[in-house]
CSV table of C-alpha atoms in Angstrom, one decimal:
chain,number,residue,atom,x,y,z
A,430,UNK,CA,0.0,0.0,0.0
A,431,UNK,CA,2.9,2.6,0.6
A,432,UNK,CA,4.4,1.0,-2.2
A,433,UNK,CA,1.8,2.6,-4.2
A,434,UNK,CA,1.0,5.1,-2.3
A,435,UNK,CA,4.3,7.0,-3.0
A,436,UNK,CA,3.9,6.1,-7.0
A,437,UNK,CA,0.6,8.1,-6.6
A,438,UNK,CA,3.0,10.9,-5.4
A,439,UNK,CA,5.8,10.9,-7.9
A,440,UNK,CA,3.0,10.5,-11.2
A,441,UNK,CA,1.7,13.8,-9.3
A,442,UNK,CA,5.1,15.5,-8.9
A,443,UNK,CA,6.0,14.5,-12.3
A,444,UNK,CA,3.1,15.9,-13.9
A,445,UNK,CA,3.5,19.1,-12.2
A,446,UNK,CA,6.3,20.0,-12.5
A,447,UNK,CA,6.2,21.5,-16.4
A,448,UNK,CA,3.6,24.0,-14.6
A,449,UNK,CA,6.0,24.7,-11.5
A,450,UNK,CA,8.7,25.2,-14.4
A,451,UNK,CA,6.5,27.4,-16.4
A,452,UNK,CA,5.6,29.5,-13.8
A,453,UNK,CA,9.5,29.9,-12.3
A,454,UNK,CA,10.7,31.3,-15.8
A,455,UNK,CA,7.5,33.5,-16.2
A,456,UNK,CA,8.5,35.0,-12.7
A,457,UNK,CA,12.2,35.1,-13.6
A,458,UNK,CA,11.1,37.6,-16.7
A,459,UNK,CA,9.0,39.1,-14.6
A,460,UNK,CA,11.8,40.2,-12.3
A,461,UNK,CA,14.2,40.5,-14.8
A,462,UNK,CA,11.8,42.7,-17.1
A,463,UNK,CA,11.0,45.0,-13.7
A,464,UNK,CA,12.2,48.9,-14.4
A,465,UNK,CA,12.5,51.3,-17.1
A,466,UNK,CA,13.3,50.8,-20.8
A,467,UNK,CA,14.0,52.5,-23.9
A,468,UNK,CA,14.1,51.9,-27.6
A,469,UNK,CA,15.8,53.5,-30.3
A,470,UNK,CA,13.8,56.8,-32.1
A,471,UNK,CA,11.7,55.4,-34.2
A,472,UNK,CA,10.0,57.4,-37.5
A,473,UNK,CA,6.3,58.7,-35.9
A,474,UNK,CA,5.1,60.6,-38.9
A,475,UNK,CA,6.4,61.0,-42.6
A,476,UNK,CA,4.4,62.8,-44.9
A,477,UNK,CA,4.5,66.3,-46.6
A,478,UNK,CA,3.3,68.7,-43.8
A,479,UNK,CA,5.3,67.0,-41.1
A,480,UNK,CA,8.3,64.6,-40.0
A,481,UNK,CA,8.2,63.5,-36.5
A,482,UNK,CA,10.4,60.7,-35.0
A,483,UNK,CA,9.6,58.9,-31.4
A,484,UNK,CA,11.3,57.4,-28.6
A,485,UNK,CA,9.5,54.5,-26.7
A,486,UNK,CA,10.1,54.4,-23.1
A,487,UNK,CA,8.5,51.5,-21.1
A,488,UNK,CA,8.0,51.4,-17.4
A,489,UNK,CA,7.4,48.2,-16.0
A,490,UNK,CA,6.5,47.9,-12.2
A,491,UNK,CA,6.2,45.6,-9.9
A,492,UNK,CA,3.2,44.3,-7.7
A,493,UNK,CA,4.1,43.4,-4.4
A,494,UNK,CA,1.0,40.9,-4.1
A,495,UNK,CA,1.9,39.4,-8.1
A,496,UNK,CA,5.4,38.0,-8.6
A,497,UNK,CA,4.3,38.1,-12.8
A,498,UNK,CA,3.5,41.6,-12.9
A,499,UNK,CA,2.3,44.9,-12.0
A,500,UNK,CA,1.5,48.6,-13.1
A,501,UNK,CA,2.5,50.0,-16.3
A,502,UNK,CA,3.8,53.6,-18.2
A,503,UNK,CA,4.2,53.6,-21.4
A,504,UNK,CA,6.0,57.2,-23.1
A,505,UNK,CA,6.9,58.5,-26.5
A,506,UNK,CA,9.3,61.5,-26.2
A,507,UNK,CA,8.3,62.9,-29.8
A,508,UNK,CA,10.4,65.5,-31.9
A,509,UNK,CA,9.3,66.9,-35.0
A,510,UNK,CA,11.8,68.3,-37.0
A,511,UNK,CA,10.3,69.8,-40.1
A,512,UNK,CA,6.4,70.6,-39.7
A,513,UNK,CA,4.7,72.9,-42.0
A,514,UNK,CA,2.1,74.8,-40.4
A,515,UNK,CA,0.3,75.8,-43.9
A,516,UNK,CA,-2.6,73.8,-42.5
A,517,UNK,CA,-2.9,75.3,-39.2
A,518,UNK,CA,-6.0,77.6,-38.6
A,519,UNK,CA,-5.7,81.2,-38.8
A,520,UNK,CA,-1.7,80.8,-40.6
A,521,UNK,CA,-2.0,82.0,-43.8
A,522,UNK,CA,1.8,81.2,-44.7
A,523,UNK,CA,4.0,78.1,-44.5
A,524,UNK,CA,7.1,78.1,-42.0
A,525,UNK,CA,9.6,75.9,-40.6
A,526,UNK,CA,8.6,74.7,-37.2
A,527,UNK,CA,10.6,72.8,-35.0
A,528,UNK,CA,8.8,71.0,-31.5
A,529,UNK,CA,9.2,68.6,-29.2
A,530,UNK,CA,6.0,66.5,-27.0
A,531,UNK,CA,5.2,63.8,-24.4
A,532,UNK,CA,2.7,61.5,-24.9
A,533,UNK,CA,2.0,59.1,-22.0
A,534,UNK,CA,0.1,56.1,-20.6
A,535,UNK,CA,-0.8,53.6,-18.4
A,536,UNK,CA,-1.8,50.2,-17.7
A,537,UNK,CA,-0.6,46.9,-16.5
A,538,UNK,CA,1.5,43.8,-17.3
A,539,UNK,CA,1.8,40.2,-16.9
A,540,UNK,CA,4.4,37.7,-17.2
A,541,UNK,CA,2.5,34.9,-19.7
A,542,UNK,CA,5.6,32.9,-20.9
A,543,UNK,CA,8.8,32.6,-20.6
A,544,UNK,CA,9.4,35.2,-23.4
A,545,UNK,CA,6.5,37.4,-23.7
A,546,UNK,CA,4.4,39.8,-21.3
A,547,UNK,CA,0.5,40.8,-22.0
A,548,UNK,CA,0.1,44.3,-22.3
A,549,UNK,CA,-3.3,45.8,-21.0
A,550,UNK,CA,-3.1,49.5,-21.7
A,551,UNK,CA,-6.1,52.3,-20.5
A,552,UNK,CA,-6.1,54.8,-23.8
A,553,UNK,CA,-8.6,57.0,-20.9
A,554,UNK,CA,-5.0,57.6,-19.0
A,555,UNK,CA,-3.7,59.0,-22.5
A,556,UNK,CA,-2.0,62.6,-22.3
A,557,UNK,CA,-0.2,64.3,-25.1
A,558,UNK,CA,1.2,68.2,-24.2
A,559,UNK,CA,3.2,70.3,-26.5
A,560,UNK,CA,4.8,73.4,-24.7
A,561,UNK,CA,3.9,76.3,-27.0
A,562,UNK,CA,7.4,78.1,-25.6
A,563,UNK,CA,9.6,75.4,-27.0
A,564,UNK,CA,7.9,75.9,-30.2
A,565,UNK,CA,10.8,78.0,-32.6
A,566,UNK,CA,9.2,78.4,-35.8
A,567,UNK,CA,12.6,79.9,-38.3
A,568,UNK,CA,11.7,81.4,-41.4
A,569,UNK,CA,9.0,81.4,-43.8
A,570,UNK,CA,9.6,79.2,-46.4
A,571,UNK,CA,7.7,80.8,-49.3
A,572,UNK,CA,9.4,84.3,-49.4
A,573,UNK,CA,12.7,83.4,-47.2
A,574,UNK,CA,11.9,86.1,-44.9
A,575,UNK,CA,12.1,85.5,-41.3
A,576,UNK,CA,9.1,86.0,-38.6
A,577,UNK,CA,9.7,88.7,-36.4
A,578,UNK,CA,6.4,88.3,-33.9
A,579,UNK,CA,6.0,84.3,-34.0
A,580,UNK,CA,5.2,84.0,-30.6
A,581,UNK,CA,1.7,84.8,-31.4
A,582,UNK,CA,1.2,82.0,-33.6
A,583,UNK,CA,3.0,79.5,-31.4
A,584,UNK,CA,0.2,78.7,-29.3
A,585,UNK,CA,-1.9,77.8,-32.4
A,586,UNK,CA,0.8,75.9,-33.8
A,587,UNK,CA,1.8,73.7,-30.9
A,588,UNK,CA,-2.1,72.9,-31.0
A,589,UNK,CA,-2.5,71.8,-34.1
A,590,UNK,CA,0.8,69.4,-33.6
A,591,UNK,CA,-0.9,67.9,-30.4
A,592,UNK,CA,-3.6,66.6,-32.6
A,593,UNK,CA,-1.3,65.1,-35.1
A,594,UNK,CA,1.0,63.3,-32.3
A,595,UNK,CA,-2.0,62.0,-30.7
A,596,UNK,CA,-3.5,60.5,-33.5
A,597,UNK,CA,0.1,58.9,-34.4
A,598,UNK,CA,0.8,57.7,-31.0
A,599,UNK,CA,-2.7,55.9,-30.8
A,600,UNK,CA,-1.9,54.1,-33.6
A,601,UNK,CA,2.1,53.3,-33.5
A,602,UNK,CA,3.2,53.7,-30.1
A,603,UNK,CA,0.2,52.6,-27.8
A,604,UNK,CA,-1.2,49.8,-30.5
A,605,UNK,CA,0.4,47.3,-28.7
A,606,UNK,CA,-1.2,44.3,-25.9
A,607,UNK,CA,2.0,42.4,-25.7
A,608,UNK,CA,5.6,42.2,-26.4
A,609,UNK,CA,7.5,38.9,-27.7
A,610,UNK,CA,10.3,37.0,-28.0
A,611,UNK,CA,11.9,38.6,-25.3
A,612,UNK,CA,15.8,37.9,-24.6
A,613,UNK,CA,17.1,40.4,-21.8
A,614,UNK,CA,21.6,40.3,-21.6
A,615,UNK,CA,22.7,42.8,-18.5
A,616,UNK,CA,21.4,46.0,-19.2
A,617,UNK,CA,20.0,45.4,-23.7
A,618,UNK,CA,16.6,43.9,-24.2
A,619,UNK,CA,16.0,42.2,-27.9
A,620,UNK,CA,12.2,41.9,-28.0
A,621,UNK,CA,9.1,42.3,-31.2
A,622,UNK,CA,6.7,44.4,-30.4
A,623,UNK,CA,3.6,44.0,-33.6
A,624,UNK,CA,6.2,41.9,-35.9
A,625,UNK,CA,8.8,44.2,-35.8
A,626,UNK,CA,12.3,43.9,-33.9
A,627,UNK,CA,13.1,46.3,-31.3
A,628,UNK,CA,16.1,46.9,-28.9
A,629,UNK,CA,16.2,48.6,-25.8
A,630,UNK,CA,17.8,49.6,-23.1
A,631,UNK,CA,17.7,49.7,-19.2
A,632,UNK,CA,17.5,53.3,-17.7
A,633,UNK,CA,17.4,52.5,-14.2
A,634,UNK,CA,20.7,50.6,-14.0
A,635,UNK,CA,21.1,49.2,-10.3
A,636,UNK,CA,23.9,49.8,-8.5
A,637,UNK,CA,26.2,46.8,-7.2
């Protein structure tokens, strides 16, 4: 009877432990994945009236009462290097505008496999701000003169540019509900975010 007994209790160990592996590695990711990221810029927006490019910065932090996973902040630090404000209300001419923004938001994550974290973003927690003083719009580009009052316009301007980043960052940056074949050595993670390759890099490196 003990004799079978203790078969009873190594089929059951046996079987369980693929799930007690699983869930080790999904937690080892989950720690490993823990603190602040960031990608390489990545082209935003490329059209005629505007060339923006975007850094990704993910925030990944961790719930004390979940060992897989926690809160989420997800940022683009956007800079637009050649937008054309011909299209902006109440700007008759075209000129040379050059901007930076912050689009951010939140969410959580969760562990799922050994490679890949779920991604469950709250587009209500979505903020995109343009500070109309960082806004230097240089010359007119249709007679080559230069804009002695611009400040009036830059209000209008940086406006107009919030619209257009948040559109672009709702459908590039925060289009995303997981990340993938994740491989994190030291401080570099190789991961694909929506079938495309990405490398990043730990912010928040800790000190030994």
């Amino acid at each position: 009877m003990k004799t079978q007994s203790l078969a009873i209790l190594c089929l059951g160990a046996l079987a369980l432990s693929p799930t007690l592996a699983s869930c080790d590695s999904e937690a080892r990711l989950a720690e490993n994945i823990t603190g602040t990221w960031a990608a390489t810029p990545e082209k935003l927006i490329d059209s005629d009236a505007m060339s923006a490019t975007a850094i990704r910065i993910i925030q990944f932090n961790p719930d004390a009462d979940n060992n897989k996973g926690g809160d989420l902040q997800m940022t683009a630090l956007v800079s637009i290097t050649n937008a054309m404000s011909n299209k902006t209300p109440a700007v008759i001419e075209s000129y040379t505008v050059s901007a930076s923004g912050i689009a951010t938001l939140t969410g959580e994550w969760a562990a799922v496999e050994d490679d890949k974290v779920s991604l469950h973003l709250d587009e209500s927690t979505l903020k995109v701000s343009v500070d109309p003083e960082a806004v230097l719009v240089s010359v007119n580009t249709l007679t080559d003169a230069t804009i002695s009052t611009p400040d009036s316009i830059k209000p209008i301007i940086a406006d107009h540019l919030k619209q257009q980043i948040t559109i672009a960052v709702r459908n590039q940056i925060f289009d995303i509900n997981a990340i993938d074949d994740i491989k994190i050595t030291n401080n570099l993670m190789s991961c694909e975010i929506n079938k495309r390759d990405y490398t990043l890099r730990r912010q928040d490196i800790p000190v030994k």
